[in-house]
Short mmCIF file of C-alpha atoms in Angstrom, two decimals:
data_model
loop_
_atom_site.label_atom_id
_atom_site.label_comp_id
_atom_site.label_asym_id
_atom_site.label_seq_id
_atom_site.Cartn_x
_atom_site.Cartn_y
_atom_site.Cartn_z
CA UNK B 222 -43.06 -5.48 -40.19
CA UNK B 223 -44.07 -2.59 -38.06
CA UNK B 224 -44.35 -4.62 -34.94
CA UNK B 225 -40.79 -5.54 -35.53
CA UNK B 226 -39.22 -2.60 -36.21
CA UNK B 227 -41.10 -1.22 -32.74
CA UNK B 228 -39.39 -4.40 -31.10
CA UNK B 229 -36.13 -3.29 -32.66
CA UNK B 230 -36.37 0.11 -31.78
CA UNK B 231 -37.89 -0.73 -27.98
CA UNK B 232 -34.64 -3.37 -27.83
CA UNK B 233 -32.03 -0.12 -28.51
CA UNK B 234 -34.31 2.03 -26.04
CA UNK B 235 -33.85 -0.71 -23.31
CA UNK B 236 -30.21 -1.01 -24.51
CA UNK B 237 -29.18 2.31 -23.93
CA UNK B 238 -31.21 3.13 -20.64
CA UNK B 239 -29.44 0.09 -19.17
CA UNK B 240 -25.91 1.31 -20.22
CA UNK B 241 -27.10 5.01 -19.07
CA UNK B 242 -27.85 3.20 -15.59
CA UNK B 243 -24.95 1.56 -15.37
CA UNK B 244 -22.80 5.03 -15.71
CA UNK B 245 -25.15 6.85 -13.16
CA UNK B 246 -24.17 3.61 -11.02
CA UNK B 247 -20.47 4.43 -11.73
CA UNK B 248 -21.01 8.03 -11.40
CA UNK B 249 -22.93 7.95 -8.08
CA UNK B 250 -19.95 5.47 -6.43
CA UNK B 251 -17.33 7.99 -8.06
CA UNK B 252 -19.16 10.63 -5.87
CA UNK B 253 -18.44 9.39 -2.87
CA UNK B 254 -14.55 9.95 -3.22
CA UNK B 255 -15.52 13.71 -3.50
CA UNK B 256 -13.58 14.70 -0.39
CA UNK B 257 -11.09 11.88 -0.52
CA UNK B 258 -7.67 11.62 -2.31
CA UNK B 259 -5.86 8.37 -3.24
CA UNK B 260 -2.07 8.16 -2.79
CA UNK B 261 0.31 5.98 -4.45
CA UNK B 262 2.34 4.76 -7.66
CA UNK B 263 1.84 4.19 -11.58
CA UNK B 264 -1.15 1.50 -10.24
CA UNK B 265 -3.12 4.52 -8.09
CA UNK B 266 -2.41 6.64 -10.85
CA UNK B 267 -4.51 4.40 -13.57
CA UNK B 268 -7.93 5.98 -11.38
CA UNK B 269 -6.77 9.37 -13.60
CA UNK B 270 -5.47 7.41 -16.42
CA UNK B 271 -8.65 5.47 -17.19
CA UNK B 272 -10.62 8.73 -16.30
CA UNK B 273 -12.79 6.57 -13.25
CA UNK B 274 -11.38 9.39 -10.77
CA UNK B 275 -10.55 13.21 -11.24
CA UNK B 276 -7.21 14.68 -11.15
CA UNK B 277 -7.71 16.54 -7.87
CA UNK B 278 -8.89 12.96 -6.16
CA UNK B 279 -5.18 11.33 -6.67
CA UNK B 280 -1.78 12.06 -5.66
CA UNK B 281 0.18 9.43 -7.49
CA UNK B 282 3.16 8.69 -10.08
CA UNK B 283 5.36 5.77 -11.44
CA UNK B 284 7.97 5.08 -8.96
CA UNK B 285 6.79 6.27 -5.74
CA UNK B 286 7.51 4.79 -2.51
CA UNK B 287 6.37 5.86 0.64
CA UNK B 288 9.59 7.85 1.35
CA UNK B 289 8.81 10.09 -2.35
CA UNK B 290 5.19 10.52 -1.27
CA UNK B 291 6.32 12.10 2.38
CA UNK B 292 7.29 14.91 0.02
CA UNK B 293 3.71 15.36 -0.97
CA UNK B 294 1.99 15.61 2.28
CA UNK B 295 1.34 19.75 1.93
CA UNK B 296 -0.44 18.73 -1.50
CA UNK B 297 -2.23 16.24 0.79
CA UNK B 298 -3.05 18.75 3.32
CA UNK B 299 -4.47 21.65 0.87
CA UNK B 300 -7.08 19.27 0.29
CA UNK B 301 -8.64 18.84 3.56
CA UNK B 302 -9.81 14.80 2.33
CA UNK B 303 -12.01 12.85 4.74
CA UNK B 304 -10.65 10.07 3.84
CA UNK B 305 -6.66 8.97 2.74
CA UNK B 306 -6.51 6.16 0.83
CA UNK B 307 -2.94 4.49 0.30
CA UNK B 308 -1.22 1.89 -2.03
CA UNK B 309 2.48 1.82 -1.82
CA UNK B 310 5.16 -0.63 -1.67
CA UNK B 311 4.91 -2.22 -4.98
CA UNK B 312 8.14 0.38 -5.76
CA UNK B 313 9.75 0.07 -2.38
CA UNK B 314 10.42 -3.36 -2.68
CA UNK B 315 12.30 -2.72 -6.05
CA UNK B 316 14.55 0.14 -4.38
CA UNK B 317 18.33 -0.69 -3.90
CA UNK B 318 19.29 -1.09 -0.58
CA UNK B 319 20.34 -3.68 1.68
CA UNK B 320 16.55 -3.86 3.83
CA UNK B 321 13.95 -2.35 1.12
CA UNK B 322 11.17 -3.98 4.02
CA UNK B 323 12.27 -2.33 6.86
CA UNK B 324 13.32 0.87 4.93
CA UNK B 325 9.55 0.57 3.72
CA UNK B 326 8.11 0.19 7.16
CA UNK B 327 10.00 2.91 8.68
CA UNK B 328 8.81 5.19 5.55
CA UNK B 329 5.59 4.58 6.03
CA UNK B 330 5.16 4.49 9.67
CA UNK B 331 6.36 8.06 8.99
CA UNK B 332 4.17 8.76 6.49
CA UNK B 333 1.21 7.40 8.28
CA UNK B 334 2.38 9.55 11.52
CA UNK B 335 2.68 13.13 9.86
CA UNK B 336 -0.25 12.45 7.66
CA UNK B 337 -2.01 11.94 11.22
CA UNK B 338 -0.77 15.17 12.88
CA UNK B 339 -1.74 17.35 9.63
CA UNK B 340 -4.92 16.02 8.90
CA UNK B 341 -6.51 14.60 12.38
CA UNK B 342 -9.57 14.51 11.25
CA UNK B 343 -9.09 12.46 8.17
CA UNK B 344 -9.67 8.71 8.41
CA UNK B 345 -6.62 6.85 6.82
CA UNK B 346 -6.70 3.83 4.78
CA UNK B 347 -4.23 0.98 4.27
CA UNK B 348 -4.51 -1.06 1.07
CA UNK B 349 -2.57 -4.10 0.40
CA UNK B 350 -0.12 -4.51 -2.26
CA UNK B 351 -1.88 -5.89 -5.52
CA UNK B 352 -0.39 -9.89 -6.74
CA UNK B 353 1.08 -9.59 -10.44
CA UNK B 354 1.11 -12.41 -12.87
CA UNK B 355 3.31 -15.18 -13.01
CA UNK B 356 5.16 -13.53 -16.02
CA UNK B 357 5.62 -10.69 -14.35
CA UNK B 358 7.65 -12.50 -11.77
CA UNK B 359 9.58 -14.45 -13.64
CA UNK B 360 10.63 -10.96 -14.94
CA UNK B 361 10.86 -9.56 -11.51
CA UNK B 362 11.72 -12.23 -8.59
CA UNK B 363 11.66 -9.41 -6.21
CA UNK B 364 7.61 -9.32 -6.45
CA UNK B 365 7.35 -12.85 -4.66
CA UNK B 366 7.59 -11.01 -1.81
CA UNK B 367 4.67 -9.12 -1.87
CA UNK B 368 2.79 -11.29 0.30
CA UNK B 369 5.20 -10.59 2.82
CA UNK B 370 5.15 -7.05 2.30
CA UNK B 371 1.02 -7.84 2.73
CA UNK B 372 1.53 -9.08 6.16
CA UNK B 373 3.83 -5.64 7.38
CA UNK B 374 0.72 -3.53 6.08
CA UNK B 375 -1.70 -5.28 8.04
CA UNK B 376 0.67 -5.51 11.12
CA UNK B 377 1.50 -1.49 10.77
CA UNK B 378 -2.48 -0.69 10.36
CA UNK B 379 -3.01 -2.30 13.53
CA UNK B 380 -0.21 -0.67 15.23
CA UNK B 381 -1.03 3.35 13.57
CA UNK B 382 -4.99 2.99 14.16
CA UNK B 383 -6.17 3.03 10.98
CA UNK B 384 -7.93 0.73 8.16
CA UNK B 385 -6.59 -1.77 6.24
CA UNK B 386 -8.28 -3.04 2.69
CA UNK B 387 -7.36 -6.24 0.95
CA UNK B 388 -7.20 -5.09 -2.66
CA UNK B 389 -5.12 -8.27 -3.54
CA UNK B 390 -7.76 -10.60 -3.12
CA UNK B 391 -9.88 -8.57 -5.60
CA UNK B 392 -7.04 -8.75 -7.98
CA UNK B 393 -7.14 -12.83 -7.91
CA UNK B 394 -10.92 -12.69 -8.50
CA UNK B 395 -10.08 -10.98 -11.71
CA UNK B 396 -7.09 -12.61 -13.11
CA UNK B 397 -8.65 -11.75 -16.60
CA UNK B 398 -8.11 -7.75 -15.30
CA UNK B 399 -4.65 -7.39 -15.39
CA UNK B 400 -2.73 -5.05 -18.16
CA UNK B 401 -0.07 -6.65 -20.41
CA UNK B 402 2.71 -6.30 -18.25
CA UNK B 403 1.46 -8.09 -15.58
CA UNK B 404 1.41 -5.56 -12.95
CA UNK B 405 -0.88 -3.14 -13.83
CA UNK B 406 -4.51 -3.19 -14.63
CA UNK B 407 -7.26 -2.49 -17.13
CA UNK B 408 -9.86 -0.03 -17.06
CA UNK B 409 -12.71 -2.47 -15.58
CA UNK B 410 -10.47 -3.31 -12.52
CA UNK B 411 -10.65 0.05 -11.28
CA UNK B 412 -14.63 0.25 -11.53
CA UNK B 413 -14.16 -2.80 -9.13
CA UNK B 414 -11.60 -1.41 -6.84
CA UNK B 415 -13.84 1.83 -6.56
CA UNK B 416 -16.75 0.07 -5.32
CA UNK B 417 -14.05 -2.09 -2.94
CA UNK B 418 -12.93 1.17 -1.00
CA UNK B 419 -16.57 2.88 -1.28
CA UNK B 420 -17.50 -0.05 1.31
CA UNK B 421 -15.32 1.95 4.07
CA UNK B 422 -16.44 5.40 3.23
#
């Protein structure tokens, strides 16, 4: 009876030093992004929401597009980051106007530009637009163009020097990830997505 009770009690020791690794892993890939600041929309902004990344790490909100976030370049610049990393366009495509792509590129070429002239020594990152289900387009056709939207990312990183990160294809890995409306994403995504961008730091 003893001997069991010791296994029990050796199983819930092994148990809990395992999950206690697991959240210094999390913790020591969280502390990489010390001196580096995410920028984007409601998806960035789940890093805060599900508590992986402090406040001070992310500049984002629902509805930005790259032409909103131009207005939060001195926030950007206060913070001295190492690294920028961005995620727009999933809003931009959704904005009313006769060419939302080339209004996007133009934005973010911009954004990209003045970012570059503040903060020259800060090493800029490109992330693609992340895939949403196939409920959420039936919702909104305007998604099936994010692919497309993919392609003028990794064209315009070329172009402005700087990195681009394929965040989609980690979102097709996951399917099983993705929040009930089909566009955003649960808590475990963004331990994933962490350790995706930690790979260019």
């Amino acid at each position: 009876m003893k001997k069991r009770i010791r296994c029990f009690l050796a199983g819930i020791l092994l148990i809990g030093l395992t999950a206690c690794g697991n959240t210094t892993v999390e913790e020591d890939v969280a502390a990489k992004f010390e001196n580096s600041v995410l920028m984007g929309d409601s998806i960035t902004e789940g890093f805060t929401v599900n508590e992986i990344l402090p406040k001070q790490g992310v500049i984002a909100g629902a509805g930005a597009t790259a032409g909103f976030t131009y207005d939060d370049i001195g926030t950007l610049v206060e913070k001295k980051p190492d690294n920028v990393f961005i995620m727009l366009g999933s809003d931009d495509m959704l904005m009313p106007v006769a060419d939302p792509k080339e209004l996007f590129r133009k934005d973010l070429t911009k954004l990209v530009n003045k970012i570059k002239e503040e903060l020259p020594h800060s090493r800029i990152h490109l992330q693609s637009i992340t895939p949403v289900t196939e409920e959420a387009l039936r919702q909104e056709p305007r998604y099936g163009r994010i692919e497309e939207y993919n392609e003028l990312l990794q064209a315009l990183a070329g172009k402005l020097s700087v990195n681009y990160i394929d965040i989609g294809a980690l979102a097709k890995e996951n399917p099983d990830l993705f929040a009930e409306d089909g566009v955003h994403f649960k808590k475990e995504f963004y331990r994933l997505w962490l350790k995706k961008l930690s790979q260019s730091l």
